[in-house]
Short mmCIF file of C-alpha atoms in Angstrom, two decimals:
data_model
loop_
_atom_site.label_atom_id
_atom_site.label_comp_id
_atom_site.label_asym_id
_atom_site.label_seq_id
_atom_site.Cartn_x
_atom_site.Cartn_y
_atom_site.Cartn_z
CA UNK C 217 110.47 18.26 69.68
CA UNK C 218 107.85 20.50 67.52
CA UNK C 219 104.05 18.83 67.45
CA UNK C 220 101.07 20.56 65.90
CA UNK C 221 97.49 19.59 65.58
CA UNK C 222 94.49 21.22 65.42
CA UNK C 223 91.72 22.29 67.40
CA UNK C 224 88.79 22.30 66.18
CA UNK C 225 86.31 20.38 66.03
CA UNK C 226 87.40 18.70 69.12
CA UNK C 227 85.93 15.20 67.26
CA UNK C 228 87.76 14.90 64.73
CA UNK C 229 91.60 16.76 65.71
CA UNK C 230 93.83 16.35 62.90
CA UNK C 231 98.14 16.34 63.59
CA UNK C 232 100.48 17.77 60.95
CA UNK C 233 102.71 15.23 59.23
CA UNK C 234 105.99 17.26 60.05
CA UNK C 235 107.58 16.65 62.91
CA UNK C 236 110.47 18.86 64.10
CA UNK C 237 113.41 18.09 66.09
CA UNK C 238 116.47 20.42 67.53
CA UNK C 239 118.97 21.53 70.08
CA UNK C 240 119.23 24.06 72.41
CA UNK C 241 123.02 24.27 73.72
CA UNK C 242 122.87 26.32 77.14
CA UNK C 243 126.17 27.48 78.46
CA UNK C 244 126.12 29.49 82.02
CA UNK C 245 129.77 29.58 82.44
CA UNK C 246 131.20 32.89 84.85
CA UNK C 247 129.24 36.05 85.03
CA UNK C 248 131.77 38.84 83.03
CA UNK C 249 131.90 42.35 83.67
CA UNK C 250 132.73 43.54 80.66
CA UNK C 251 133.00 47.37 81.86
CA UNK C 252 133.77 48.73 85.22
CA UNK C 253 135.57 52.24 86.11
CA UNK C 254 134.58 54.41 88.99
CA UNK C 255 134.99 58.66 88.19
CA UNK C 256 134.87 61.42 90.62
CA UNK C 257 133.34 64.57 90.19
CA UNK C 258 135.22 67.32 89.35
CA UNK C 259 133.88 70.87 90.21
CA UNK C 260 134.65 73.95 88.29
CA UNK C 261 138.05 75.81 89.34
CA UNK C 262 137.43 79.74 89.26
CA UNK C 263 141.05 80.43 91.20
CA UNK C 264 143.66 78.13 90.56
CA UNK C 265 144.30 75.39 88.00
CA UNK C 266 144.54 72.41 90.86
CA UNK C 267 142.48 69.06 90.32
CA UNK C 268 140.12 68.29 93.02
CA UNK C 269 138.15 64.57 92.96
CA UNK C 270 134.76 65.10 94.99
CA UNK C 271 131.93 63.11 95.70
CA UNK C 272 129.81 61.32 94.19
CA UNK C 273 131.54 58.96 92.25
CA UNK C 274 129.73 57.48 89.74
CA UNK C 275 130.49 53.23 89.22
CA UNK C 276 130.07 52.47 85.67
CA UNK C 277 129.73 48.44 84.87
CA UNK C 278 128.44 45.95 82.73
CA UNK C 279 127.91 42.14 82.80
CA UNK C 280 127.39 39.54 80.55
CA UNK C 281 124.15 37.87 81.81
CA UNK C 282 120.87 39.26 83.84
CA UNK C 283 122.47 39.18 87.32
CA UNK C 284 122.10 39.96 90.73
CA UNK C 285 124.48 43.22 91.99
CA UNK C 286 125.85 44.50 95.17
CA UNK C 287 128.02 47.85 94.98
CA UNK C 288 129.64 48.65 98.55
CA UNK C 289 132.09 50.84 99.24
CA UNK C 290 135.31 49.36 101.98
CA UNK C 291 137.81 50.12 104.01
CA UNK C 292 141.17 48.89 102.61
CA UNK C 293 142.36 47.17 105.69
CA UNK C 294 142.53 43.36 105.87
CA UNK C 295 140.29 42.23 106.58
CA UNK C 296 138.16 44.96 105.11
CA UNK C 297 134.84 46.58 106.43
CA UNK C 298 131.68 47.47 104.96
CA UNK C 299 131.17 51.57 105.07
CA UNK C 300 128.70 51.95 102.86
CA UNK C 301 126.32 49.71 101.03
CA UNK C 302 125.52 51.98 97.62
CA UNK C 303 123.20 49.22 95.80
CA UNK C 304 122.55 46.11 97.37
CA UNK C 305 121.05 42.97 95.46
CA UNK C 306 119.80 44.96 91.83
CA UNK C 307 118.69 42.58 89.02
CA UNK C 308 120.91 43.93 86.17
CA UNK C 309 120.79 42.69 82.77
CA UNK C 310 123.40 41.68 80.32
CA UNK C 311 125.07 43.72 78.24
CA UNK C 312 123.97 47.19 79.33
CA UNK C 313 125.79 50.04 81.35
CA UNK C 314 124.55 50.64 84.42
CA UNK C 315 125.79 53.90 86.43
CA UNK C 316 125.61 53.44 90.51
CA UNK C 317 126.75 56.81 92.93
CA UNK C 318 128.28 56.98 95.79
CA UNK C 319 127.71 60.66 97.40
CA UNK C 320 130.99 60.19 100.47
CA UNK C 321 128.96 59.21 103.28
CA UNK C 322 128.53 55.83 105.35
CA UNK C 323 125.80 53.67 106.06
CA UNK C 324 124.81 55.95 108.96
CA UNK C 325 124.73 59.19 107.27
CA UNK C 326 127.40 61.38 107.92
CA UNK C 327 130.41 61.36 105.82
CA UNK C 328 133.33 58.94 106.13
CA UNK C 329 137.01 60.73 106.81
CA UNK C 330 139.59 61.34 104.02
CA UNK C 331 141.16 58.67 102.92
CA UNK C 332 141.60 55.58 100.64
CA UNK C 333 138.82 53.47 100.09
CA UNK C 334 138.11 50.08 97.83
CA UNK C 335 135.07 50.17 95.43
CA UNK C 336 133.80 46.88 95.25
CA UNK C 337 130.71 45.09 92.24
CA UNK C 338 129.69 41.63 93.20
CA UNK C 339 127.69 40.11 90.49
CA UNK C 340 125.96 36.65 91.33
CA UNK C 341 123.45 34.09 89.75
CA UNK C 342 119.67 34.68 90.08
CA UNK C 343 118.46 31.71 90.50
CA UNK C 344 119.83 30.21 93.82
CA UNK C 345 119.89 26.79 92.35
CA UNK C 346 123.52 28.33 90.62
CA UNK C 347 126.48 29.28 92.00
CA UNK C 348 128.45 31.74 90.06
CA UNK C 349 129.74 35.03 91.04
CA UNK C 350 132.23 37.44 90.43
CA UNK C 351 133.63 40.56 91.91
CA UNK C 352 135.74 43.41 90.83
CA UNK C 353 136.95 46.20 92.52
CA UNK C 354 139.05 49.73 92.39
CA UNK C 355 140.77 51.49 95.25
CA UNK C 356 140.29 55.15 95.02
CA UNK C 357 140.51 58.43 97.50
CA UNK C 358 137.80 59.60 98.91
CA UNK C 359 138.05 63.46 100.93
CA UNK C 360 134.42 64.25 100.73
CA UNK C 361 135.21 67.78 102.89
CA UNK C 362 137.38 69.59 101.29
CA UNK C 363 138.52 73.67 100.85
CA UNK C 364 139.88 73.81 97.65
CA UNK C 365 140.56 76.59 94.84
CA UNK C 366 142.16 79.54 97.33
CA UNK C 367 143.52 82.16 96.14
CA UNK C 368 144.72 85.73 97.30
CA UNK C 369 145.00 89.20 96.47
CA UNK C 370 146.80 91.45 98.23
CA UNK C 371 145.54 94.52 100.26
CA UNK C 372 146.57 97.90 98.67
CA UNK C 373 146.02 101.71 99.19
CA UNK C 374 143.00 101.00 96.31
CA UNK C 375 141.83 97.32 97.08
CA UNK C 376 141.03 95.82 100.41
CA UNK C 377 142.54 92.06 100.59
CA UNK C 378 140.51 89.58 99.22
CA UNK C 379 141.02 85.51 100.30
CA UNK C 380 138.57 83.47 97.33
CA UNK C 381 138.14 79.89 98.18
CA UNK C 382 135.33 77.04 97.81
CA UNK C 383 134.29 74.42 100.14
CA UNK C 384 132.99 70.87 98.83
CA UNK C 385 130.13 71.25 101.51
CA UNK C 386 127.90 73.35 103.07
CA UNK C 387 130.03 74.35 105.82
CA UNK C 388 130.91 77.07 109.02
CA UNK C 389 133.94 78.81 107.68
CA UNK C 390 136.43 80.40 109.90
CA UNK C 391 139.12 82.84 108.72
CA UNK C 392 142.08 83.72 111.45
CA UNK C 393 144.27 86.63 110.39
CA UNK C 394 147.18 86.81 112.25
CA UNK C 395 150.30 89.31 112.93
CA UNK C 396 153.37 88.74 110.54
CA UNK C 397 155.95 86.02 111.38
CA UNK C 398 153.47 84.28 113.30
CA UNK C 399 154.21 80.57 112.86
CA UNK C 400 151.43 77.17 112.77
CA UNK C 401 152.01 73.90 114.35
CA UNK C 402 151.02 70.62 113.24
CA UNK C 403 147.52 70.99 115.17
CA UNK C 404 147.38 74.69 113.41
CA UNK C 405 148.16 76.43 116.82
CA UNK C 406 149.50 79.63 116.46
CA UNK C 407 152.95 80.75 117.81
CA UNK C 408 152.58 83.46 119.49
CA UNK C 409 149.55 82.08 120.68
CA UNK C 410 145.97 83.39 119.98
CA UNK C 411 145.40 86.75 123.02
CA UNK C 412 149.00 87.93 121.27
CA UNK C 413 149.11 87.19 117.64
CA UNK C 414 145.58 87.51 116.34
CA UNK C 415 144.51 90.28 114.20
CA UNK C 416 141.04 89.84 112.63
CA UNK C 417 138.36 87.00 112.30
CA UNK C 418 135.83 86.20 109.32
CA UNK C 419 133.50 83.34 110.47
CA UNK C 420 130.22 82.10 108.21
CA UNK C 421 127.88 80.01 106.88
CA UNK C 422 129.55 79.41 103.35
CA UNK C 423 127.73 77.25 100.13
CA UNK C 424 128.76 74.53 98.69
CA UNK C 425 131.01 74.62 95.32
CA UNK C 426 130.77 78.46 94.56
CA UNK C 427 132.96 80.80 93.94
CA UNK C 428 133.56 82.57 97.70
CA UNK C 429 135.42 85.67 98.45
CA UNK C 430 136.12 87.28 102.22
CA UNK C 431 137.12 90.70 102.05
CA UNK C 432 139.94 92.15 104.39
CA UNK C 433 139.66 95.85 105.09
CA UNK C 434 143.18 95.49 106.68
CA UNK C 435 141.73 96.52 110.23
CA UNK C 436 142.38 94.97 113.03
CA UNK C 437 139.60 93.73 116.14
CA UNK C 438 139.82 97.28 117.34
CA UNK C 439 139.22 98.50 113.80
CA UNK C 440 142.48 100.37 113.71
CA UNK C 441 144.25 100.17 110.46
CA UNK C 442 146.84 97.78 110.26
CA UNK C 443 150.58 98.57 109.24
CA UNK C 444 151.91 96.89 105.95
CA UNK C 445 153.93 93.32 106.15
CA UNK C 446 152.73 89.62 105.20
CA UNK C 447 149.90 88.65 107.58
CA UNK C 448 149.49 85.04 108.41
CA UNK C 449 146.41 83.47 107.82
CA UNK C 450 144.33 79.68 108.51
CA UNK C 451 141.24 78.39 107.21
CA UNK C 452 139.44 75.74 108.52
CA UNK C 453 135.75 74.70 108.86
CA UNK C 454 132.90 71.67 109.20
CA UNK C 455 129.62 70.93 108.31
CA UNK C 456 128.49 71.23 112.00
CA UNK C 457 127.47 74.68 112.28
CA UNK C 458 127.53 74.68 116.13
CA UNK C 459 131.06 73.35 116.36
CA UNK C 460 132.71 75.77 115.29
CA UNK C 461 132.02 79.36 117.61
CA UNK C 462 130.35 82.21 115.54
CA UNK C 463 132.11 84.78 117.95
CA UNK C 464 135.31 83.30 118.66
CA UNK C 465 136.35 80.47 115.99
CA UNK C 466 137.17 78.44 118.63
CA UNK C 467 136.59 74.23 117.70
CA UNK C 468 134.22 72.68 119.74
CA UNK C 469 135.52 68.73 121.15
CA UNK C 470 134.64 66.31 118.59
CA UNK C 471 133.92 68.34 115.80
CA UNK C 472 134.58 67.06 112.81
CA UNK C 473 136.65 69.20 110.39
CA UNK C 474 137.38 69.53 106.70
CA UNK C 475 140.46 67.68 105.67
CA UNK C 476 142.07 70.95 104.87
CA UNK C 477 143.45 73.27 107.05
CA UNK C 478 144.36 76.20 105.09
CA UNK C 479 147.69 78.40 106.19
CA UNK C 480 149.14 81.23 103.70
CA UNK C 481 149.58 84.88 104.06
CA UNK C 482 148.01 87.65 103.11
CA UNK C 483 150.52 90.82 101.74
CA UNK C 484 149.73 94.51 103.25
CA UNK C 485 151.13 96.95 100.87
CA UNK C 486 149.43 100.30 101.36
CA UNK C 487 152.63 101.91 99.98
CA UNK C 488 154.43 102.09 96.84
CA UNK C 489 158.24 101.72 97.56
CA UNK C 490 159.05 104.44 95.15
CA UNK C 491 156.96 107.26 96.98
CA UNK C 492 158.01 106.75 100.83
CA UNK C 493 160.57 109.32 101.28
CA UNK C 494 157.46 111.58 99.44
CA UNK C 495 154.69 110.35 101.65
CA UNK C 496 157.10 110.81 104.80
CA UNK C 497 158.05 114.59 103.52
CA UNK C 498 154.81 115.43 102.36
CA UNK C 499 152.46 114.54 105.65
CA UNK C 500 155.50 115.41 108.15
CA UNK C 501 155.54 118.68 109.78
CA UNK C 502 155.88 121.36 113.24
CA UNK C 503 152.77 123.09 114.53
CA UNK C 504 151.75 125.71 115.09
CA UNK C 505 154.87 127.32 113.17
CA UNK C 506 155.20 130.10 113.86
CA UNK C 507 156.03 128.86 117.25
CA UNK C 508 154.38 130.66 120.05
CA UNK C 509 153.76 129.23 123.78
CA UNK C 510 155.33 126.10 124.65
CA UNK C 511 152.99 123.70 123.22
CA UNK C 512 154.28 123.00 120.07
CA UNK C 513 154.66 119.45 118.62
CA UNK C 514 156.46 117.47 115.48
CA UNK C 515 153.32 115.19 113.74
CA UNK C 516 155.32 112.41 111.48
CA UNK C 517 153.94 110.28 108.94
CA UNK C 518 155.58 106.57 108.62
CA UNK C 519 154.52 105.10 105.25
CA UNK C 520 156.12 101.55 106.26
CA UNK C 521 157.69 100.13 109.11
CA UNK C 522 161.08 102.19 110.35
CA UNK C 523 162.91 104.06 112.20
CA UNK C 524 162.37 107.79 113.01
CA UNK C 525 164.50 110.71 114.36
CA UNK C 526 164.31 114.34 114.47
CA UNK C 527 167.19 116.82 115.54
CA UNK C 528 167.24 120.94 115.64
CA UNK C 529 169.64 123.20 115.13
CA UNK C 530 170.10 127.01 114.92
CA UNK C 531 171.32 129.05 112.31
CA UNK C 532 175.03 129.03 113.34
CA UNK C 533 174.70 124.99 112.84
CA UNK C 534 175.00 124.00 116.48
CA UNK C 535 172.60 121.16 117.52
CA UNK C 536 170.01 121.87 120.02
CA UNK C 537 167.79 119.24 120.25
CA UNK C 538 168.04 115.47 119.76
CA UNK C 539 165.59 112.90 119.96
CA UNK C 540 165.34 109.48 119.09
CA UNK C 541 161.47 108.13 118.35
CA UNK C 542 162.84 104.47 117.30
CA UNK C 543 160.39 101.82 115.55
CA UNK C 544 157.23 102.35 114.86
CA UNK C 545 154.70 100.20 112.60
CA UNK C 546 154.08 101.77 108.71
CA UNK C 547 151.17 103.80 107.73
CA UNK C 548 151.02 105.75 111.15
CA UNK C 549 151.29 108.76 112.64
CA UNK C 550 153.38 109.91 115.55
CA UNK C 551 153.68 113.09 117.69
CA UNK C 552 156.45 114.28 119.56
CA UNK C 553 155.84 117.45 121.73
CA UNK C 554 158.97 120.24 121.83
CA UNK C 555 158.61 122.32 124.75
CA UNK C 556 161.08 125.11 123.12
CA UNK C 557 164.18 123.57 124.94
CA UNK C 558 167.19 123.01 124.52
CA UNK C 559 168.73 118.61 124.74
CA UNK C 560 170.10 120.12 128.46
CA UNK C 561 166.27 121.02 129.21
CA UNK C 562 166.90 124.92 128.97
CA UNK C 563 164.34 127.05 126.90
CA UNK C 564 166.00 128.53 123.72
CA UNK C 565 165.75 132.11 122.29
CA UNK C 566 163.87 133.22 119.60
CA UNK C 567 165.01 132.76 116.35
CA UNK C 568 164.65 130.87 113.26
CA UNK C 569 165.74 127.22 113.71
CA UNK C 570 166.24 124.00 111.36
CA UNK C 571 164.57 120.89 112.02
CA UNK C 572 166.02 117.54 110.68
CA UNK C 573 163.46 114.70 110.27
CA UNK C 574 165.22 111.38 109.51
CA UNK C 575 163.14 107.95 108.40
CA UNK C 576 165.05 104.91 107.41
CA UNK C 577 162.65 101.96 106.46
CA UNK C 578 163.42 98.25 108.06
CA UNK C 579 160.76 96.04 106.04
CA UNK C 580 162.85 95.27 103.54
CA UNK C 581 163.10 98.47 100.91
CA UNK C 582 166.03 99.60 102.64
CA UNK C 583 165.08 103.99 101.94
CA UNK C 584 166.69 106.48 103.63
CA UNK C 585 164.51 109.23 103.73
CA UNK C 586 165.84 112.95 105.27
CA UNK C 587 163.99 116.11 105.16
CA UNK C 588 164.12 120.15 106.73
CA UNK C 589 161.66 122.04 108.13
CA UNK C 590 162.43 125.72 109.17
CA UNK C 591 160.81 126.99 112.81
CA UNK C 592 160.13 130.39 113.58
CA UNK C 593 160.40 131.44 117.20
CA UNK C 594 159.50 135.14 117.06
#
């Protein structure tokens, strides 16, 4: 009902002759949401075309009337538990989106393990005189520490070996480099273990979602060069900086890792397959030639991993010498001394003799390389 009068002067207060009348219909019914999706974030890829869902995730909604709302993030277990409480009791109004993050980590602090996780909106009445509510929810995965986006290039005679990766966190990154066919079990223990097997170590302080790249020299922890093959590798790191061992690698108890472990190889190729049996005849030789004294010695050059022999004959074609340096590791040199004897241990005459150098490769390339050098023994 609609009454009107006036006010003034207060003696003589005058009503209007309308009077109105009407209805006001008011229907609370169930709260709505009438939008609700959760998204990841998804951080540029500078290496590889993979996906990758990060933290935060941003919780989109809507509802239909100005309501009370509670965002928390569960386990998925029945019955479920509480990890993190993102909003908790908001006024919202109707019909407008709000956007709510979640940034991975727990009610503590520190962020909750990989794994699947329920999103959950409870939307409830005001005024605590009413009783509706209503809840919708969304399971998604959650890894909030992740090393993502690795790629590799190989090491060559030009380009030292390059392993690019990111991590989702600030995190301690270790690299372990380790001698080919070296093999990972399901804890990422090497076999042959650690003292035998390990090459080279790159351990830092890496940032968060950037393009990183660790550069391999192809030396080893004595900084001696090593030969060509596949080298296996493992990544791993955490966002404690003093659990993981700036010196060593090694994992301090209780640390708390990344969900990825990395394992892959890295190729060694300081030779081209073509030019071997030219590398081998080109930095192979006798010194000092001619051959004075008894000091003289064969210096061999093996551009990949082989086998190496050398024998010496004189100029009627009969075979003086024989000897049998076996397998050695590519992109070395050996030395074999020749005391000016004979295979029975007896010094030979002077004379002009022919020395065969043999190489036959074993990683794979199968060359046969053969090559003559002549001697002088005045």
């Amino acid at each position: 009902t609609l009454v009107a009068h006036t006010t003034s002067p207060a003696s003589n207060i005058m009503y209007a002759l309308d009077t109105a009348y009407g209805y006001v219909d008011i229907a609370r019914g169930s709260i709505i949401f009438t939008e609700f999706d959760v998204y990841p974030s998804m951080p540029q890829m500078y290496s590889s075309s993979d996906v990758v869902k990060l933290p935060p995730f941003q919780i989109d909604y809507s509802v239909t009337r100005q309501s009370s709302v509670t965002v928390q993030i569960l386990t998925p277990y029945i019955p479920p538990t509480v990890v993190a409480d993102v909003v908790s009791g908001e006024i919202r109004d109707a019909d407008m989106l709000y956007s709510d993050f979640w940034d991975g980590r727990n009610n503590a602090g520190d962020y909750v393990s990989g794994g699947v996780y329920t999103v959950r909106v409870i939307a409830k009445d005001i005024s605590t005189s009413l009783i509706s509510l209503t809840t919708v929810q969304m399971t998604i995965d959650s890894y909030p520490l992740r090393i993502y986006d690795v790629a590799i290039s190989p090491l060559t005679l030009d380009n030292p070996a390059i392993i690019s990766y990111q991590v989702s966190e600030t995190m301690k990154v270790a690299i372990l480099i380790f001698k080919p066919g070296t093999t990972f079990d399901e804890a990422g223990m090497p076999n042959p273990p650690e003292n035998i097997s390990l090459v080279k170590r790159i351990i830092g302080v890496r940032p968060a979602r950037t393009n990183i790249s660790e550069y391999w020299d192809g030396t080893d922890l004595t900084l001696s060069r090593v030969p060509d093959g596949n080298y296996s590798f493992k990544i791993y790191g955490s966002t404690d900086t003093t659990g993981i061992s700036s010196v060593t690698g090694a994992i301090k108890s209780g640390t708390t890792l990344a969900d990825d472990m990395i394992v892959a190889e890295i190729p060694v190729v300081k030779t081209v397959i073509g030019d071997l049996c030219e590398e081998f005849k080109n930095n192979s030789f006798f010194y000092p030639n001619p051959y004075t004294g008894t000091s003289g010695k064969f210096k061999l050059f093996i551009p990949a991993t082989g086998k190496v022999s050398l024998k010496i004959y004189n100029l009627a074609g009969d075979r003086v010498y024989t000897y049998d340096l076996g397998a050695r590791d590519g992109d070395t040199n050996v030395e074999h001394a020749w005391a000016r004897v004979n295979s029975s241990g007896k010094t030979v005459s002077s004379g002009v003799y022919i020395a065969v150098f043999r190489y036959e490769s074993t990683d794979g390339s199968q060359n046969i390389c053969q090559m003559t050098k002549k001697i002088l023994i005045p």
